[in-house]
PDB file of C-alpha atoms and ligand atoms in Angstrom:
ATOM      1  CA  UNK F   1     -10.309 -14.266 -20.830  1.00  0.00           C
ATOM      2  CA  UNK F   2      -8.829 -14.144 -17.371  1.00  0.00           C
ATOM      3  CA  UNK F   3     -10.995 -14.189 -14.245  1.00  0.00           C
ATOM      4  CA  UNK F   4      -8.629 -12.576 -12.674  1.00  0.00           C
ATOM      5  CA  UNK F   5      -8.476  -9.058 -11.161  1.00  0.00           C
ATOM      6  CA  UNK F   6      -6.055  -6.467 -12.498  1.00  0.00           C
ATOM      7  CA  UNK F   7      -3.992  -5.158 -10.241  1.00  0.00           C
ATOM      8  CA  UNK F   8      -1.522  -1.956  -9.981  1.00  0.00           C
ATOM      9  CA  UNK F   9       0.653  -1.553  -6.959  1.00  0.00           C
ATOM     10  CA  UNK F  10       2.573   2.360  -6.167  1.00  0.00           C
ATOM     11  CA  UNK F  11       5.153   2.536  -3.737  1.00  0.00           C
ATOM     12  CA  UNK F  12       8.469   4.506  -3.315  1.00  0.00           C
ATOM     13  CA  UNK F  13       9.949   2.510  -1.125  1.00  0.00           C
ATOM     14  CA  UNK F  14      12.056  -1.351  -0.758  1.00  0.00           C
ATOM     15  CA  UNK F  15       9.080  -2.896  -2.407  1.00  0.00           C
ATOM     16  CA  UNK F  16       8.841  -5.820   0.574  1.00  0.00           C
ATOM     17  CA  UNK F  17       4.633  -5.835   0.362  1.00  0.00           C
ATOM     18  CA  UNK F  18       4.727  -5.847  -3.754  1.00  0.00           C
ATOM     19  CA  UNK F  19       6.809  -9.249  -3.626  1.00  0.00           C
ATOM     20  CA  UNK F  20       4.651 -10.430  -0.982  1.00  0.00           C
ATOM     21  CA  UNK F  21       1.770  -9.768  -3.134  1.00  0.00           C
ATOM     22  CA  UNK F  22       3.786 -11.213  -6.129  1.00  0.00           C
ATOM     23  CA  UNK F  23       4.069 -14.243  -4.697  1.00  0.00           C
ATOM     24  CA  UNK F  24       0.602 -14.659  -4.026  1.00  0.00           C
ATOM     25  CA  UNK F  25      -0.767 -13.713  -7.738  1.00  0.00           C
ATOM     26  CA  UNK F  26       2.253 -16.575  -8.260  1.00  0.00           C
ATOM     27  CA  UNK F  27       1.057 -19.285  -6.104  1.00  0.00           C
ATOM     28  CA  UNK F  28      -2.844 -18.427  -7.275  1.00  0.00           C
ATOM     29  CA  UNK F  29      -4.079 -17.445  -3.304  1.00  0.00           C
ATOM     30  CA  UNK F  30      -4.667 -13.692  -4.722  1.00  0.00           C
ATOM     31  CA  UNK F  31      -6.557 -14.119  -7.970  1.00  0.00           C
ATOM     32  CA  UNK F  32      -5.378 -11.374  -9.649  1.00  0.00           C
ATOM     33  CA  UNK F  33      -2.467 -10.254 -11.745  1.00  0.00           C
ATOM     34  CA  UNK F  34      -0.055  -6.850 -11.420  1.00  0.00           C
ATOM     35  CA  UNK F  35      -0.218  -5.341 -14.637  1.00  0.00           C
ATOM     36  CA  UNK F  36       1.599  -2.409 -13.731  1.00  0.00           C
ATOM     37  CA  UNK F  37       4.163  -1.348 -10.727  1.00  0.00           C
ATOM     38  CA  UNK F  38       4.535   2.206 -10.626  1.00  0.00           C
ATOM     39  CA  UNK F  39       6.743   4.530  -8.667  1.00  0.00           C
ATOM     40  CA  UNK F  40       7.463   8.316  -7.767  1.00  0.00           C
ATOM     41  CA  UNK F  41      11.311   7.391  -7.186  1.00  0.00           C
ATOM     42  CA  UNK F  42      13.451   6.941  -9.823  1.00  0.00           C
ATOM     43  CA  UNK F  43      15.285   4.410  -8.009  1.00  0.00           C
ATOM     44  CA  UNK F  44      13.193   2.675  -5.600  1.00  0.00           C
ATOM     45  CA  UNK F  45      13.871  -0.812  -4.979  1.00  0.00           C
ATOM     46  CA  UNK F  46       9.847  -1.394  -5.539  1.00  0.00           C
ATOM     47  CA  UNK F  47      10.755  -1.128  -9.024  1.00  0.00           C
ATOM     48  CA  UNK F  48      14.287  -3.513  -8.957  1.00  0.00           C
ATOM     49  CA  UNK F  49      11.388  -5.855  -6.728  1.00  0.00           C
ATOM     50  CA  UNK F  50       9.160  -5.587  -9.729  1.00  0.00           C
ATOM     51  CA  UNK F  51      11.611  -6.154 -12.503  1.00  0.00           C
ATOM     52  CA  UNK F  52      12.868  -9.581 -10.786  1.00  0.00           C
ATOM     53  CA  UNK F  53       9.614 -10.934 -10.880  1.00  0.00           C
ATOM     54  CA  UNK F  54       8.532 -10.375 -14.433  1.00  0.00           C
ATOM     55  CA  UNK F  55       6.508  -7.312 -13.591  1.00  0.00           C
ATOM     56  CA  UNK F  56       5.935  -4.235 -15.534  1.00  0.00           C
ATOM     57  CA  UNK F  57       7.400  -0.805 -13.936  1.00  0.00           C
ATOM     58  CA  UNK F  58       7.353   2.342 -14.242  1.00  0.00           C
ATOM     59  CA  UNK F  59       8.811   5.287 -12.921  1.00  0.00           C
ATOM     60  CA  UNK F  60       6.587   8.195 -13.327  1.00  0.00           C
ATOM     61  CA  UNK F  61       7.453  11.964 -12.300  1.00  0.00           C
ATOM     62  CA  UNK F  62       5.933  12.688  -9.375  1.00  0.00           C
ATOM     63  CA  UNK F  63       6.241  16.856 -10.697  1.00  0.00           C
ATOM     64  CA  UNK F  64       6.993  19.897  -8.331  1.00  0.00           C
ATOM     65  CA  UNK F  65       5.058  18.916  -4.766  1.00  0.00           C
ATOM     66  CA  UNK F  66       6.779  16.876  -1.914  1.00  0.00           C
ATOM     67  CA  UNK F  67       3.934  15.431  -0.591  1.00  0.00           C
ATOM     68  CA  UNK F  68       1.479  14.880  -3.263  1.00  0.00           C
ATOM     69  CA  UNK F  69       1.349  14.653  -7.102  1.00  0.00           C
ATOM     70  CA  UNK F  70       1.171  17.744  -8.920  1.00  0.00           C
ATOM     71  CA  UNK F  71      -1.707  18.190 -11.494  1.00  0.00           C
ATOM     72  CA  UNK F  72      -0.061  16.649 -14.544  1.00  0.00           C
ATOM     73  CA  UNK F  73       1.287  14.280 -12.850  1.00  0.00           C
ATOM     74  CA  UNK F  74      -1.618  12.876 -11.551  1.00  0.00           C
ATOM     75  CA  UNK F  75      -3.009  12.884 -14.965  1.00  0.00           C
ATOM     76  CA  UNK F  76       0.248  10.777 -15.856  1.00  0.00           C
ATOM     77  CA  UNK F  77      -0.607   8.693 -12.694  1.00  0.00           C
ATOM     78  CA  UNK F  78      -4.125   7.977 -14.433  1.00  0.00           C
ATOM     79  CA  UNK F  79      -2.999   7.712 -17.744  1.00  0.00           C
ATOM     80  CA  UNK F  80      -0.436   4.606 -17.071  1.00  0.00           C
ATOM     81  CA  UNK F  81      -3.158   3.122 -14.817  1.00  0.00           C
ATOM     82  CA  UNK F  82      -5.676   3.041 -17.822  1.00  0.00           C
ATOM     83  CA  UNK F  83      -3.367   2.120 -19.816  1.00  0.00           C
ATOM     84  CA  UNK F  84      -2.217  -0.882 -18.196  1.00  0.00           C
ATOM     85  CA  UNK F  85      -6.350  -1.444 -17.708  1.00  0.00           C
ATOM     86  CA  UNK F  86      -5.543  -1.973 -13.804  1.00  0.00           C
ATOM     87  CA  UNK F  87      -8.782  -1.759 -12.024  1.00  0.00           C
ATOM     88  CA  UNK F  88      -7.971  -1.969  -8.550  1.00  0.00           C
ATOM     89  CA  UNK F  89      -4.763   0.155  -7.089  1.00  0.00           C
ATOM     90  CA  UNK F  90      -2.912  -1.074  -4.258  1.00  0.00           C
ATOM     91  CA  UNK F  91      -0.225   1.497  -2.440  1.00  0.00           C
ATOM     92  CA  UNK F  92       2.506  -0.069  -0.597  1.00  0.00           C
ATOM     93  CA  UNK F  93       4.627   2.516   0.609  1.00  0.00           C
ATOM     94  CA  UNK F  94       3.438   5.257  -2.047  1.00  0.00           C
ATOM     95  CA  UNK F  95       5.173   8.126  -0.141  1.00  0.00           C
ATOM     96  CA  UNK F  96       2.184  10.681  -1.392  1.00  0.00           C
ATOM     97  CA  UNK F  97      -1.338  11.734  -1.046  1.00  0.00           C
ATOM     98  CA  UNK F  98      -3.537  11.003  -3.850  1.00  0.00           C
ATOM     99  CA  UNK F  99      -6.754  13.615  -4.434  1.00  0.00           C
ATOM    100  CA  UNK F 100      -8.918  14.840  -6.817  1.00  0.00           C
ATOM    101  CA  UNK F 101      -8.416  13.281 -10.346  1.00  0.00           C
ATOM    102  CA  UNK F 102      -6.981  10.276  -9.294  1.00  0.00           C
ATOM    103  CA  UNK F 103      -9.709   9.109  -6.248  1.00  0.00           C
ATOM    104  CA  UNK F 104     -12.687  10.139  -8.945  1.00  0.00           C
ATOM    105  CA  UNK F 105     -10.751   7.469 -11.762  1.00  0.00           C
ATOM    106  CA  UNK F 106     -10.330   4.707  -9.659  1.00  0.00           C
ATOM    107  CA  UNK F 107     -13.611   5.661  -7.081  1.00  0.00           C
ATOM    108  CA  UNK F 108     -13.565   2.580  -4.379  1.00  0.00           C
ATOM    109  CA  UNK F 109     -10.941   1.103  -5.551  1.00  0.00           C
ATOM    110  CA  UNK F 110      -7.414   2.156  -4.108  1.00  0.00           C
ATOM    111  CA  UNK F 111      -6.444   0.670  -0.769  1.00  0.00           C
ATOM    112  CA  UNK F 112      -3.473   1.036   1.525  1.00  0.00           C
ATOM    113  CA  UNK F 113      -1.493  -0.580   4.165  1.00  0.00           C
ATOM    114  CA  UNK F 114      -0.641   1.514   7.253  1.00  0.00           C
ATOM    115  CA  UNK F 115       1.561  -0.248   9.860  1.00  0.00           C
ATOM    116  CA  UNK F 116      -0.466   0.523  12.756  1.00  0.00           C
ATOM    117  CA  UNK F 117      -3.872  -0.071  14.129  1.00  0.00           C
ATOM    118  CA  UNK F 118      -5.644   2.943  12.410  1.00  0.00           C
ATOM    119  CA  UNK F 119      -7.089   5.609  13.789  1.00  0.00           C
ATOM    120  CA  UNK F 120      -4.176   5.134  16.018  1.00  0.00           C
ATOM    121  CA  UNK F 121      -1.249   6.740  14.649  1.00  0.00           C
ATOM    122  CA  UNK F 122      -1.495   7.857  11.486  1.00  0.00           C
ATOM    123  CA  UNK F 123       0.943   9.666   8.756  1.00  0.00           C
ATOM    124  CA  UNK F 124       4.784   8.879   9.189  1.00  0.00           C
ATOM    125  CA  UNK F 125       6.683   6.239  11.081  1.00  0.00           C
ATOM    126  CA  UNK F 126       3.550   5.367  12.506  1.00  0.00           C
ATOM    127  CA  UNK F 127       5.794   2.026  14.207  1.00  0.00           C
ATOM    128  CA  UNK F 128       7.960   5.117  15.982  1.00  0.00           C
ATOM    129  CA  UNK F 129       4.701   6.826  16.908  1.00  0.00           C
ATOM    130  CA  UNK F 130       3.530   3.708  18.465  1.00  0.00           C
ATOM    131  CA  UNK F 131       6.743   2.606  20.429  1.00  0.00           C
ATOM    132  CA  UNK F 132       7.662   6.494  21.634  1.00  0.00           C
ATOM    133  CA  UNK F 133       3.754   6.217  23.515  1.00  0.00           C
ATOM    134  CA  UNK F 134       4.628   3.258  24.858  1.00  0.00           C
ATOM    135  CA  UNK F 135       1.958   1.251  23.812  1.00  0.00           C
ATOM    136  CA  UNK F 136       2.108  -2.699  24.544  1.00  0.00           C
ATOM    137  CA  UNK F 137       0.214  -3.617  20.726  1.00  0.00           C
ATOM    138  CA  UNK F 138       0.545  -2.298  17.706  1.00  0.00           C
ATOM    139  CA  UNK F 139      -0.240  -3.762  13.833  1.00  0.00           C
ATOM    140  CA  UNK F 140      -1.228  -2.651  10.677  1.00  0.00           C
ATOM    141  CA  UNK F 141      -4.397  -2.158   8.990  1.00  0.00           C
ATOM    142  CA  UNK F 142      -5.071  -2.467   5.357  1.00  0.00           C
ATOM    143  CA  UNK F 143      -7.771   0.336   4.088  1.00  0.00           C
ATOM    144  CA  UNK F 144      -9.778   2.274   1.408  1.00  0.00           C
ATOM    145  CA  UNK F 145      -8.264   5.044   0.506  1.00  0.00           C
ATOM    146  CA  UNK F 146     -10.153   7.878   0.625  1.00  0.00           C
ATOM    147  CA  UNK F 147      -9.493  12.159   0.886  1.00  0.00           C
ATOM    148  CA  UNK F 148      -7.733  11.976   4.097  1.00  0.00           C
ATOM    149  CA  UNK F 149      -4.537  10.536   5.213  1.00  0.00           C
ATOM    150  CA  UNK F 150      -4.824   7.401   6.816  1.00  0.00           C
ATOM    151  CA  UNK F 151      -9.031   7.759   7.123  1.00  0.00           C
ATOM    152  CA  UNK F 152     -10.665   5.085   5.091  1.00  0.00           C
ATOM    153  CA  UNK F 153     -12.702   2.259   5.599  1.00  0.00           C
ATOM    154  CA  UNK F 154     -10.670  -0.526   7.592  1.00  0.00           C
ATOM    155  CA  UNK F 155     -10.939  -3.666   5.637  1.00  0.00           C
ATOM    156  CA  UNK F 156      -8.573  -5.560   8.132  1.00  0.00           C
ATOM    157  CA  UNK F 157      -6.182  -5.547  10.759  1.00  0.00           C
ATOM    158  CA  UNK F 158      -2.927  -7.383  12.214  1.00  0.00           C
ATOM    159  CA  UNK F 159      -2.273  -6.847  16.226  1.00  0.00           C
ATOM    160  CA  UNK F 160       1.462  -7.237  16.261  1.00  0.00           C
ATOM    161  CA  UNK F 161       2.935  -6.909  20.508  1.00  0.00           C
ATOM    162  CA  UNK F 162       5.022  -4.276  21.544  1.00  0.00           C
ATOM    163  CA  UNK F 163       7.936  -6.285  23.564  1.00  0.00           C
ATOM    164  CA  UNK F 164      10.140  -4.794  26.023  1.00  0.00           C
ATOM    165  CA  UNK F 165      13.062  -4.983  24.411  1.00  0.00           C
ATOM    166  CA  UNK F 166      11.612  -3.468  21.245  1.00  0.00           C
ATOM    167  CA  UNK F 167      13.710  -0.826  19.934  1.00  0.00           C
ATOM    168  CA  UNK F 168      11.280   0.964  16.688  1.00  0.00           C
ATOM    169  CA  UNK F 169      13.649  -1.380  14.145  1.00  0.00           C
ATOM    170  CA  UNK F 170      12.663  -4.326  15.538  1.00  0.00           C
ATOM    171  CA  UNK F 171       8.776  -3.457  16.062  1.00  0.00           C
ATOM    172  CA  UNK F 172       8.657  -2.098  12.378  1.00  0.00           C
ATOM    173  CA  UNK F 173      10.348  -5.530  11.193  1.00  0.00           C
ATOM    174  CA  UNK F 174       7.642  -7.579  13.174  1.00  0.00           C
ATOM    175  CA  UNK F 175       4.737  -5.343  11.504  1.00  0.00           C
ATOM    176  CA  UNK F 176       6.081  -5.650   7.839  1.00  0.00           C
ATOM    177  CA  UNK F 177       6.083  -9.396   8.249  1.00  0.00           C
ATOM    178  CA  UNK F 178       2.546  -8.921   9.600  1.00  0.00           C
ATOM    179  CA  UNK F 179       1.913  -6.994   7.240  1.00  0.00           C
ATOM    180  CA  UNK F 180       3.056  -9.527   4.639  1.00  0.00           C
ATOM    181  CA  UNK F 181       0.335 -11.684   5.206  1.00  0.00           C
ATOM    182  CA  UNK F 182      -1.990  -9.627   5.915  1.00  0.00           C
ATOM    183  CA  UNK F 183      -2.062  -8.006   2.895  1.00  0.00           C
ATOM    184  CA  UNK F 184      -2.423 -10.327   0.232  1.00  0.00           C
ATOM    185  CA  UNK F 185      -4.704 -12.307   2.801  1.00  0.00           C
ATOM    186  CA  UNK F 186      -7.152  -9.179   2.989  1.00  0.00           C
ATOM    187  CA  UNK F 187      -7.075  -8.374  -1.156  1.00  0.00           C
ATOM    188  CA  UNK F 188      -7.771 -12.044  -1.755  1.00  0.00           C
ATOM    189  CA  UNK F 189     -10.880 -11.598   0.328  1.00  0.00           C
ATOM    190  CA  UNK F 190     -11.759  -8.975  -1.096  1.00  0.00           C
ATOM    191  CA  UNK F 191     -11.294  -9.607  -4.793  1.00  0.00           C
ATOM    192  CA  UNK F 192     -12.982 -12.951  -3.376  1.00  0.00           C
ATOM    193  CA  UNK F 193     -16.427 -10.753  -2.400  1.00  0.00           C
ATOM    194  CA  UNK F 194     -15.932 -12.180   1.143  1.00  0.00           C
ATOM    195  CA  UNK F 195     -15.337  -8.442   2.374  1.00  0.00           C
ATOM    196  CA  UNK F 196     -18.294  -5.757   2.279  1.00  0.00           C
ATOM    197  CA  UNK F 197     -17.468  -2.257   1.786  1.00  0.00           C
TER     198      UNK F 197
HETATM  199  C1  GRF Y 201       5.019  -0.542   4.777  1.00  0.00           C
HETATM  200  O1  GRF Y 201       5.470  -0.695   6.086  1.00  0.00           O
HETATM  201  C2  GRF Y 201       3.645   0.050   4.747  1.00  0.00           C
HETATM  202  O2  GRF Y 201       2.909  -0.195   5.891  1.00  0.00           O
HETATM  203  C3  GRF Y 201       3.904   1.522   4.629  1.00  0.00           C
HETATM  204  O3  GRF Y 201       5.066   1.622   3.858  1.00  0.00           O
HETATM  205  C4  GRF Y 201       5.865   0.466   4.028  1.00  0.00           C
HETATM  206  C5  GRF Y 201       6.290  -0.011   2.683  1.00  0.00           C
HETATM  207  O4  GRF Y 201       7.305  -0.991   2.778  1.00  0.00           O
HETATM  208  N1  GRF Y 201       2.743   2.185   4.089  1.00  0.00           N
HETATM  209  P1  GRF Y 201       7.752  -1.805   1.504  1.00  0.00           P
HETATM  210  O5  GRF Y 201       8.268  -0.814   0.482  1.00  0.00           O
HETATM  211  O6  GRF Y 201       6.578  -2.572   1.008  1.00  0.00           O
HETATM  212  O7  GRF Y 201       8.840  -2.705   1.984  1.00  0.00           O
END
């Protein structure tokens, strides 16, 4: 039997943090293995991403709400997830709030990545946010996701400089690369028990 941990990842975006953390479950520096990429967009690249590298996808109806899932969705949401028998969740770019249902079937055991330093900026464009203030560092911080949006324990974070010449395309570019390494970095420690929650 495999050691290692089972893995979902949700987004609805370009899927840029899901290869990063497919190449690590690749090269063996995140022991674990994505059993199931899931997605509230029908055609989000996250899933294209997923389908290059071997992964299983999934789009599944996100139902009537913009901004969260609706209640049988999230019981579809749970359903695939058990089914696939992922027992951690990551969200990269999962464009919705998950409550209830969902945080009670996978208690302690979904975590995010926000690109900025949390509790600065949350919610949208949080890069914008951080270059319209004018402040001279910025990141991104991988955390447990809990109720809230954006509120959960901070496992770890990536101080990315704000340069002059920064325009919010350029900053966000600089975080996602962060953000690249930083993620699979911080679920490898993790999954490794080197991180307390
Ligand atoms: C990332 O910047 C992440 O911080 C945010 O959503 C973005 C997802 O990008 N939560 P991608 O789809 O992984 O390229």
């Amino acid at each position: 039997m495999s050691d290692k941990i089972k893995l979902a990842v949700l987004g609805s975006g370009k899927g840029s943090n899901l290869v990063s953390l497919a190449k690590a479950c690749a090269n063996g520096s995140l022991p674990a293995e994505i059993v199931l990429v899931a997605s509230d967009v029908a055609d989000a690249g996250i899933l294209e991403r997923a389908a290059e590298y071997g992964l299983p996808a999934k789009f599944i109806d996100p139902g009537k709400f913009r901004t969260k899932l609706d209640e049988a969705a999230e019981t579809a949401y749970v359903t695939a997830l058990n089914e696939s028998g992922a027992e951690w969740v990551a969200l990269a770019g999962f464009m919705r709030i998950l409550k209830g249902d969902f945080l009670r079937a996978f208690e302690k055991k979904v975590v995010n990545i926000h690109p900025s330093l949390l509790p600065a900026f949350p919610g949208l464009e949080a890069w914008k946010q951080a270059h319209d203030y004018g402040v001279k560092a910025t990141g991104c911080t991988v955390h447990m996701v809990d109720h809230g949006i954006d509120t959960g324990t901070i496992l770890a974070q990536g101080v990315v400089p704000v340069l002059d010449e920064d325009t919010p395309t350029t900053l966000h570019h600089r975080i996602q690369q962060e953000e690249h390494t930083l993620y699979p970095r911080t679920l490898a420690r993790l999954f490794n028990g080197e991180i307390r929650i």
